[in-house]
């Protein structure tokens, strides 16, 4: 199973592709889609949409996991992040990819085992799970990989529950 994890943002949208075989998680590709400040919003959204779509086409994920927008004190930032999430979800939907959404609490719980874990703890667990030599930078990339790991864990549990209920 190949999962694309996304930490959406208008300036930086982190992404991470991982493969899950049994209990083994393997990083495939990760990085960030970055847009320039002072560029019109519609151009930034188009760049995110096209870049996300190109990544999906190139790495062919089975599913996409996106971090849910969490309360943000800056309404303007929250709207921009919501719009970035929207164009990424649209790119996935156009390709027929299932999209799962996770709150930051769910991601932390899945990756660290504690929903109020510090960012650094999540980053170190991402590094450990994926056997990386360093924590991916910028932070948005490590966050995207954490979302992908969360989905990989959740998808396994959902599959087991479905198997039991079918029996």
mmCIF file with all atom_site columns, C-alpha atoms in Angstrom:
data_model
loop_
_atom_site.group_PDB
_atom_site.id
_atom_site.type_symbol
_atom_site.label_atom_id
_atom_site.label_alt_id
_atom_site.label_comp_id
_atom_site.label_asym_id
_atom_site.label_entity_id
_atom_site.label_seq_id
_atom_site.pdbx_PDB_ins_code
_atom_site.Cartn_x
_atom_site.Cartn_y
_atom_site.Cartn_z
_atom_site.occupancy
_atom_site.B_iso_or_equiv
_atom_site.pdbx_formal_charge
_atom_site.auth_seq_id
_atom_site.auth_comp_id
_atom_site.auth_asym_id
_atom_site.auth_atom_id
_atom_site.pdbx_PDB_model_num
ATOM 1   C CA . UNK A 1 1   ? 0.000   0.000   0.000   1.00 0.00 ? 1   UNK A CA 1
ATOM 2   C CA . UNK A 1 2   ? 1.367   3.422   -0.942  1.00 0.00 ? 2   UNK A CA 1
ATOM 3   C CA . UNK A 1 3   ? 0.158   6.444   1.022   1.00 0.00 ? 3   UNK A CA 1
ATOM 4   C CA . UNK A 1 4   ? 0.606   10.125  0.277   1.00 0.00 ? 4   UNK A CA 1
ATOM 5   C CA . UNK A 1 5   ? 0.560   12.224  3.439   1.00 0.00 ? 5   UNK A CA 1
ATOM 6   C CA . UNK A 1 6   ? -0.028  15.966  3.146   1.00 0.00 ? 6   UNK A CA 1
ATOM 7   C CA . UNK A 1 7   ? 0.487   18.796  5.619   1.00 0.00 ? 7   UNK A CA 1
ATOM 8   C CA . UNK A 1 8   ? -1.347  21.550  3.731   1.00 0.00 ? 8   UNK A CA 1
ATOM 9   C CA . UNK A 1 9   ? -0.253  25.147  3.627   1.00 0.00 ? 9   UNK A CA 1
ATOM 10  C CA . UNK A 1 10  ? -0.305  28.043  1.209   1.00 0.00 ? 10  UNK A CA 1
ATOM 11  C CA . UNK A 1 11  ? 3.403   28.928  1.507   1.00 0.00 ? 11  UNK A CA 1
ATOM 12  C CA . UNK A 1 12  ? 4.636   25.390  2.202   1.00 0.00 ? 12  UNK A CA 1
ATOM 13  C CA . UNK A 1 13  ? 2.665   22.193  1.696   1.00 0.00 ? 13  UNK A CA 1
ATOM 14  C CA . UNK A 1 14  ? 4.643   19.243  2.991   1.00 0.00 ? 14  UNK A CA 1
ATOM 15  C CA . UNK A 1 15  ? 4.217   15.888  1.276   1.00 0.00 ? 15  UNK A CA 1
ATOM 16  C CA . UNK A 1 16  ? 5.459   12.389  1.951   1.00 0.00 ? 16  UNK A CA 1
ATOM 17  C CA . UNK A 1 17  ? 4.944   9.110   0.137   1.00 0.00 ? 17  UNK A CA 1
ATOM 18  C CA . UNK A 1 18  ? 5.451   5.920   2.105   1.00 0.00 ? 18  UNK A CA 1
ATOM 19  C CA . UNK A 1 19  ? 5.009   2.266   1.266   1.00 0.00 ? 19  UNK A CA 1
ATOM 20  C CA . UNK A 1 20  ? 3.569   -0.151  3.809   1.00 0.00 ? 20  UNK A CA 1
ATOM 21  C CA . UNK A 1 21  ? 4.258   -3.855  3.447   1.00 0.00 ? 21  UNK A CA 1
ATOM 22  C CA . UNK A 1 22  ? 3.172   -5.847  6.472   1.00 0.00 ? 22  UNK A CA 1
ATOM 23  C CA . UNK A 1 23  ? 4.492   -3.878  9.420   1.00 0.00 ? 23  UNK A CA 1
ATOM 24  C CA . UNK A 1 24  ? 7.326   -2.293  7.437   1.00 0.00 ? 24  UNK A CA 1
ATOM 25  C CA . UNK A 1 25  ? 7.112   1.383   6.456   1.00 0.00 ? 25  UNK A CA 1
ATOM 26  C CA . UNK A 1 26  ? 9.448   2.638   3.734   1.00 0.00 ? 26  UNK A CA 1
ATOM 27  C CA . UNK A 1 27  ? 9.860   6.230   2.586   1.00 0.00 ? 27  UNK A CA 1
ATOM 28  C CA . UNK A 1 28  ? 9.450   6.632   -1.175  1.00 0.00 ? 28  UNK A CA 1
ATOM 29  C CA . UNK A 1 29  ? 9.721   10.390  -1.687  1.00 0.00 ? 29  UNK A CA 1
ATOM 30  C CA . UNK A 1 30  ? 9.140   13.463  0.436   1.00 0.00 ? 30  UNK A CA 1
ATOM 31  C CA . UNK A 1 31  ? 9.520   17.200  0.214   1.00 0.00 ? 31  UNK A CA 1
ATOM 32  C CA . UNK A 1 32  ? 7.552   20.409  0.015   1.00 0.00 ? 32  UNK A CA 1
ATOM 33  C CA . UNK A 1 33  ? 5.540   22.343  -2.507  1.00 0.00 ? 33  UNK A CA 1
ATOM 34  C CA . UNK A 1 34  ? 6.515   25.963  -1.926  1.00 0.00 ? 34  UNK A CA 1
ATOM 35  C CA . UNK A 1 35  ? 4.908   29.102  -3.280  1.00 0.00 ? 35  UNK A CA 1
ATOM 36  C CA . UNK A 1 36  ? 6.312   32.603  -3.276  1.00 0.00 ? 36  UNK A CA 1
ATOM 37  C CA . UNK A 1 37  ? 4.965   35.278  -0.953  1.00 0.00 ? 37  UNK A CA 1
ATOM 38  C CA . UNK A 1 38  ? 3.402   38.281  -2.696  1.00 0.00 ? 38  UNK A CA 1
ATOM 39  C CA . UNK A 1 39  ? 2.157   36.019  -5.519  1.00 0.00 ? 39  UNK A CA 1
ATOM 40  C CA . UNK A 1 40  ? -1.591  36.316  -6.129  1.00 0.00 ? 40  UNK A CA 1
ATOM 41  C CA . UNK A 1 41  ? -3.554  33.747  -4.122  1.00 0.00 ? 41  UNK A CA 1
ATOM 42  C CA . UNK A 1 42  ? -5.097  32.145  -7.208  1.00 0.00 ? 42  UNK A CA 1
ATOM 43  C CA . UNK A 1 43  ? -1.641  31.558  -8.720  1.00 0.00 ? 43  UNK A CA 1
ATOM 44  C CA . UNK A 1 44  ? -0.393  29.973  -5.497  1.00 0.00 ? 44  UNK A CA 1
ATOM 45  C CA . UNK A 1 45  ? -3.418  27.673  -5.359  1.00 0.00 ? 45  UNK A CA 1
ATOM 46  C CA . UNK A 1 46  ? -2.941  26.697  -9.001  1.00 0.00 ? 46  UNK A CA 1
ATOM 47  C CA . UNK A 1 47  ? 0.718   25.906  -8.332  1.00 0.00 ? 47  UNK A CA 1
ATOM 48  C CA . UNK A 1 48  ? -0.218  23.718  -5.336  1.00 0.00 ? 48  UNK A CA 1
ATOM 49  C CA . UNK A 1 49  ? -2.958  21.965  -7.320  1.00 0.00 ? 49  UNK A CA 1
ATOM 50  C CA . UNK A 1 50  ? -0.733  21.261  -10.315 1.00 0.00 ? 50  UNK A CA 1
ATOM 51  C CA . UNK A 1 51  ? 2.241   20.181  -8.198  1.00 0.00 ? 51  UNK A CA 1
ATOM 52  C CA . UNK A 1 52  ? 0.130   17.878  -6.023  1.00 0.00 ? 52  UNK A CA 1
ATOM 53  C CA . UNK A 1 53  ? -1.469  16.344  -9.117  1.00 0.00 ? 53  UNK A CA 1
ATOM 54  C CA . UNK A 1 54  ? 1.912   15.808  -10.773 1.00 0.00 ? 54  UNK A CA 1
ATOM 55  C CA . UNK A 1 55  ? 3.226   14.103  -7.628  1.00 0.00 ? 55  UNK A CA 1
ATOM 56  C CA . UNK A 1 56  ? 0.157   11.841  -7.489  1.00 0.00 ? 56  UNK A CA 1
ATOM 57  C CA . UNK A 1 57  ? 0.627   10.946  -11.158 1.00 0.00 ? 57  UNK A CA 1
ATOM 58  C CA . UNK A 1 58  ? 4.325   10.226  -10.710 1.00 0.00 ? 58  UNK A CA 1
ATOM 59  C CA . UNK A 1 59  ? 4.209   8.202   -7.459  1.00 0.00 ? 59  UNK A CA 1
ATOM 60  C CA . UNK A 1 60  ? 0.766   6.614   -7.881  1.00 0.00 ? 60  UNK A CA 1
ATOM 61  C CA . UNK A 1 61  ? -0.491  6.405   -4.271  1.00 0.00 ? 61  UNK A CA 1
ATOM 62  C CA . UNK A 1 62  ? -3.334  4.091   -3.246  1.00 0.00 ? 62  UNK A CA 1
ATOM 63  C CA . UNK A 1 63  ? -4.709  6.743   -0.908  1.00 0.00 ? 63  UNK A CA 1
ATOM 64  C CA . UNK A 1 64  ? -4.139  10.290  0.263   1.00 0.00 ? 64  UNK A CA 1
ATOM 65  C CA . UNK A 1 65  ? -4.130  11.395  3.903   1.00 0.00 ? 65  UNK A CA 1
ATOM 66  C CA . UNK A 1 66  ? -4.477  15.084  4.700   1.00 0.00 ? 66  UNK A CA 1
ATOM 67  C CA . UNK A 1 67  ? -4.150  16.851  8.016   1.00 0.00 ? 67  UNK A CA 1
ATOM 68  C CA . UNK A 1 68  ? -7.418  18.490  9.046   1.00 0.00 ? 68  UNK A CA 1
ATOM 69  C CA . UNK A 1 69  ? -7.388  22.185  9.590   1.00 0.00 ? 69  UNK A CA 1
ATOM 70  C CA . UNK A 1 70  ? -7.057  22.826  13.283  1.00 0.00 ? 70  UNK A CA 1
ATOM 71  C CA . UNK A 1 71  ? -8.268  26.014  14.948  1.00 0.00 ? 71  UNK A CA 1
ATOM 72  C CA . UNK A 1 72  ? -6.093  28.880  13.901  1.00 0.00 ? 72  UNK A CA 1
ATOM 73  C CA . UNK A 1 73  ? -6.145  32.287  15.555  1.00 0.00 ? 73  UNK A CA 1
ATOM 74  C CA . UNK A 1 74  ? -5.341  34.011  12.287  1.00 0.00 ? 74  UNK A CA 1
ATOM 75  C CA . UNK A 1 75  ? -8.517  33.734  10.197  1.00 0.00 ? 75  UNK A CA 1
ATOM 76  C CA . UNK A 1 76  ? -6.751  34.823  7.003   1.00 0.00 ? 76  UNK A CA 1
ATOM 77  C CA . UNK A 1 77  ? -4.182  32.043  7.415   1.00 0.00 ? 77  UNK A CA 1
ATOM 78  C CA . UNK A 1 78  ? -6.913  29.511  8.215   1.00 0.00 ? 78  UNK A CA 1
ATOM 79  C CA . UNK A 1 79  ? -8.792  30.395  5.016   1.00 0.00 ? 79  UNK A CA 1
ATOM 80  C CA . UNK A 1 80  ? -5.630  30.134  2.913   1.00 0.00 ? 80  UNK A CA 1
ATOM 81  C CA . UNK A 1 81  ? -4.730  26.745  4.405   1.00 0.00 ? 81  UNK A CA 1
ATOM 82  C CA . UNK A 1 82  ? -8.311  25.574  3.884   1.00 0.00 ? 82  UNK A CA 1
ATOM 83  C CA . UNK A 1 83  ? -8.116  26.576  0.232   1.00 0.00 ? 83  UNK A CA 1
ATOM 84  C CA . UNK A 1 84  ? -4.794  24.736  -0.179  1.00 0.00 ? 84  UNK A CA 1
ATOM 85  C CA . UNK A 1 85  ? -6.387  21.639  1.404   1.00 0.00 ? 85  UNK A CA 1
ATOM 86  C CA . UNK A 1 86  ? -9.276  21.972  -0.999  1.00 0.00 ? 86  UNK A CA 1
ATOM 87  C CA . UNK A 1 87  ? -7.177  22.006  -4.172  1.00 0.00 ? 87  UNK A CA 1
ATOM 88  C CA . UNK A 1 88  ? -5.127  19.033  -2.929  1.00 0.00 ? 88  UNK A CA 1
ATOM 89  C CA . UNK A 1 89  ? -8.297  17.056  -2.141  1.00 0.00 ? 89  UNK A CA 1
ATOM 90  C CA . UNK A 1 90  ? -9.666  18.028  -5.576  1.00 0.00 ? 90  UNK A CA 1
ATOM 91  C CA . UNK A 1 91  ? -6.505  16.708  -7.283  1.00 0.00 ? 91  UNK A CA 1
ATOM 92  C CA . UNK A 1 92  ? -6.920  13.402  -5.407  1.00 0.00 ? 92  UNK A CA 1
ATOM 93  C CA . UNK A 1 93  ? -10.648 13.158  -6.179  1.00 0.00 ? 93  UNK A CA 1
ATOM 94  C CA . UNK A 1 94  ? -10.039 13.756  -9.892  1.00 0.00 ? 94  UNK A CA 1
ATOM 95  C CA . UNK A 1 95  ? -7.706  10.753  -9.846  1.00 0.00 ? 95  UNK A CA 1
ATOM 96  C CA . UNK A 1 96  ? -10.219 8.575   -7.999  1.00 0.00 ? 96  UNK A CA 1
ATOM 97  C CA . UNK A 1 97  ? -8.017  8.371   -4.908  1.00 0.00 ? 97  UNK A CA 1
ATOM 98  C CA . UNK A 1 98  ? -9.634  7.892   -1.513  1.00 0.00 ? 98  UNK A CA 1
ATOM 99  C CA . UNK A 1 99  ? -8.888  10.749  0.883   1.00 0.00 ? 99  UNK A CA 1
ATOM 100 C CA . UNK A 1 100 ? -8.657  10.369  4.650   1.00 0.00 ? 100 UNK A CA 1
ATOM 101 C CA . UNK A 1 101 ? -8.416  13.311  7.035   1.00 0.00 ? 101 UNK A CA 1
ATOM 102 C CA . UNK A 1 102 ? -6.784  13.302  10.461  1.00 0.00 ? 102 UNK A CA 1
ATOM 103 C CA . UNK A 1 103 ? -6.609  15.890  13.206  1.00 0.00 ? 103 UNK A CA 1
ATOM 104 C CA . UNK A 1 104 ? -3.223  16.817  14.679  1.00 0.00 ? 104 UNK A CA 1
ATOM 105 C CA . UNK A 1 105 ? -4.295  14.982  17.856  1.00 0.00 ? 105 UNK A CA 1
ATOM 106 C CA . UNK A 1 106 ? -4.986  11.776  15.895  1.00 0.00 ? 106 UNK A CA 1
ATOM 107 C CA . UNK A 1 107 ? -1.636  12.022  14.118  1.00 0.00 ? 107 UNK A CA 1
ATOM 108 C CA . UNK A 1 108 ? 0.275   12.524  17.366  1.00 0.00 ? 108 UNK A CA 1
ATOM 109 C CA . UNK A 1 109 ? -1.619  9.678   19.039  1.00 0.00 ? 109 UNK A CA 1
ATOM 110 C CA . UNK A 1 110 ? -0.839  7.336   16.168  1.00 0.00 ? 110 UNK A CA 1
ATOM 111 C CA . UNK A 1 111 ? 2.828   8.253   15.739  1.00 0.00 ? 111 UNK A CA 1
ATOM 112 C CA . UNK A 1 112 ? 3.906   8.950   19.314  1.00 0.00 ? 112 UNK A CA 1
ATOM 113 C CA . UNK A 1 113 ? 1.183   7.261   21.363  1.00 0.00 ? 113 UNK A CA 1
ATOM 114 C CA . UNK A 1 114 ? 0.274   10.516  23.088  1.00 0.00 ? 114 UNK A CA 1
ATOM 115 C CA . UNK A 1 115 ? -2.103  13.065  21.591  1.00 0.00 ? 115 UNK A CA 1
ATOM 116 C CA . UNK A 1 116 ? -0.416  16.055  23.213  1.00 0.00 ? 116 UNK A CA 1
ATOM 117 C CA . UNK A 1 117 ? 3.110   15.131  22.119  1.00 0.00 ? 117 UNK A CA 1
ATOM 118 C CA . UNK A 1 118 ? 5.527   17.921  21.279  1.00 0.00 ? 118 UNK A CA 1
ATOM 119 C CA . UNK A 1 119 ? 6.439   18.578  17.649  1.00 0.00 ? 119 UNK A CA 1
ATOM 120 C CA . UNK A 1 120 ? 10.003  17.379  18.274  1.00 0.00 ? 120 UNK A CA 1
ATOM 121 C CA . UNK A 1 121 ? 8.737   14.020  19.599  1.00 0.00 ? 121 UNK A CA 1
ATOM 122 C CA . UNK A 1 122 ? 6.663   13.506  16.448  1.00 0.00 ? 122 UNK A CA 1
ATOM 123 C CA . UNK A 1 123 ? 9.646   14.376  14.262  1.00 0.00 ? 123 UNK A CA 1
ATOM 124 C CA . UNK A 1 124 ? 11.915  11.920  16.073  1.00 0.00 ? 124 UNK A CA 1
ATOM 125 C CA . UNK A 1 125 ? 9.331   9.146   15.776  1.00 0.00 ? 125 UNK A CA 1
ATOM 126 C CA . UNK A 1 126 ? 8.972   9.825   12.038  1.00 0.00 ? 126 UNK A CA 1
ATOM 127 C CA . UNK A 1 127 ? 12.749  9.542   11.736  1.00 0.00 ? 127 UNK A CA 1
ATOM 128 C CA . UNK A 1 128 ? 12.702  6.265   13.683  1.00 0.00 ? 128 UNK A CA 1
ATOM 129 C CA . UNK A 1 129 ? 9.694   4.669   11.917  1.00 0.00 ? 129 UNK A CA 1
ATOM 130 C CA . UNK A 1 130 ? 11.135  5.419   8.478   1.00 0.00 ? 130 UNK A CA 1
ATOM 131 C CA . UNK A 1 131 ? 14.775  4.771   9.434   1.00 0.00 ? 131 UNK A CA 1
ATOM 132 C CA . UNK A 1 132 ? 15.872  8.189   8.200   1.00 0.00 ? 132 UNK A CA 1
ATOM 133 C CA . UNK A 1 133 ? 19.305  9.593   8.955   1.00 0.00 ? 133 UNK A CA 1
ATOM 134 C CA . UNK A 1 134 ? 17.842  12.982  9.932   1.00 0.00 ? 134 UNK A CA 1
ATOM 135 C CA . UNK A 1 135 ? 14.517  14.628  10.656  1.00 0.00 ? 135 UNK A CA 1
ATOM 136 C CA . UNK A 1 136 ? 13.116  15.901  7.325   1.00 0.00 ? 136 UNK A CA 1
ATOM 137 C CA . UNK A 1 137 ? 13.074  19.663  6.874   1.00 0.00 ? 137 UNK A CA 1
ATOM 138 C CA . UNK A 1 138 ? 11.186  21.912  6.777   1.00 0.00 ? 138 UNK A CA 1
ATOM 139 C CA . UNK A 1 139 ? 8.903   20.801  9.624   1.00 0.00 ? 139 UNK A CA 1
ATOM 140 C CA . UNK A 1 140 ? 5.971   20.564  7.193   1.00 0.00 ? 140 UNK A CA 1
ATOM 141 C CA . UNK A 1 141 ? 7.666   17.592  5.498   1.00 0.00 ? 141 UNK A CA 1
ATOM 142 C CA . UNK A 1 142 ? 8.052   15.671  8.767   1.00 0.00 ? 142 UNK A CA 1
ATOM 143 C CA . UNK A 1 143 ? 4.419   16.518  9.557   1.00 0.00 ? 143 UNK A CA 1
ATOM 144 C CA . UNK A 1 144 ? 3.289   15.163  6.171   1.00 0.00 ? 144 UNK A CA 1
ATOM 145 C CA . UNK A 1 145 ? 5.193   11.922  6.751   1.00 0.00 ? 145 UNK A CA 1
ATOM 146 C CA . UNK A 1 146 ? 3.552   11.678  10.189  1.00 0.00 ? 146 UNK A CA 1
ATOM 147 C CA . UNK A 1 147 ? 0.119   11.990  8.530   1.00 0.00 ? 147 UNK A CA 1
ATOM 148 C CA . UNK A 1 148 ? 1.074   9.207   6.103   1.00 0.00 ? 148 UNK A CA 1
ATOM 149 C CA . UNK A 1 149 ? 2.242   6.991   8.990   1.00 0.00 ? 149 UNK A CA 1
ATOM 150 C CA . UNK A 1 150 ? -1.001  7.700   10.865  1.00 0.00 ? 150 UNK A CA 1
ATOM 151 C CA . UNK A 1 151 ? -3.013  6.624   7.829   1.00 0.00 ? 151 UNK A CA 1
ATOM 152 C CA . UNK A 1 152 ? -0.913  3.506   7.294   1.00 0.00 ? 152 UNK A CA 1
ATOM 153 C CA . UNK A 1 153 ? -1.597  2.494   10.910  1.00 0.00 ? 153 UNK A CA 1
ATOM 154 C CA . UNK A 1 154 ? -5.278  3.430   10.708  1.00 0.00 ? 154 UNK A CA 1
ATOM 155 C CA . UNK A 1 155 ? -5.827  1.693   7.371   1.00 0.00 ? 155 UNK A CA 1
ATOM 156 C CA . UNK A 1 156 ? -4.453  -1.550  8.819   1.00 0.00 ? 156 UNK A CA 1
ATOM 157 C CA . UNK A 1 157 ? -6.817  -1.318  11.793  1.00 0.00 ? 157 UNK A CA 1
ATOM 158 C CA . UNK A 1 158 ? -9.788  -0.465  9.586   1.00 0.00 ? 158 UNK A CA 1
ATOM 159 C CA . UNK A 1 159 ? -8.980  -3.415  7.319   1.00 0.00 ? 159 UNK A CA 1
ATOM 160 C CA . UNK A 1 160 ? -8.828  -5.789  10.309  1.00 0.00 ? 160 UNK A CA 1
ATOM 161 C CA . UNK A 1 161 ? -12.130 -4.496  11.677  1.00 0.00 ? 161 UNK A CA 1
ATOM 162 C CA . UNK A 1 162 ? -13.752 -4.965  8.250   1.00 0.00 ? 162 UNK A CA 1
ATOM 163 C CA . UNK A 1 163 ? -12.419 -8.520  8.042   1.00 0.00 ? 163 UNK A CA 1
ATOM 164 C CA . UNK A 1 164 ? -13.832 -9.383  11.462  1.00 0.00 ? 164 UNK A CA 1
ATOM 165 C CA . UNK A 1 165 ? -17.248 -7.851  10.769  1.00 0.00 ? 165 UNK A CA 1
ATOM 166 C CA . UNK A 1 166 ? -17.504 -9.705  7.439   1.00 0.00 ? 166 UNK A CA 1
ATOM 167 C CA . UNK A 1 167 ? -16.884 -13.066 9.170   1.00 0.00 ? 167 UNK A CA 1
#
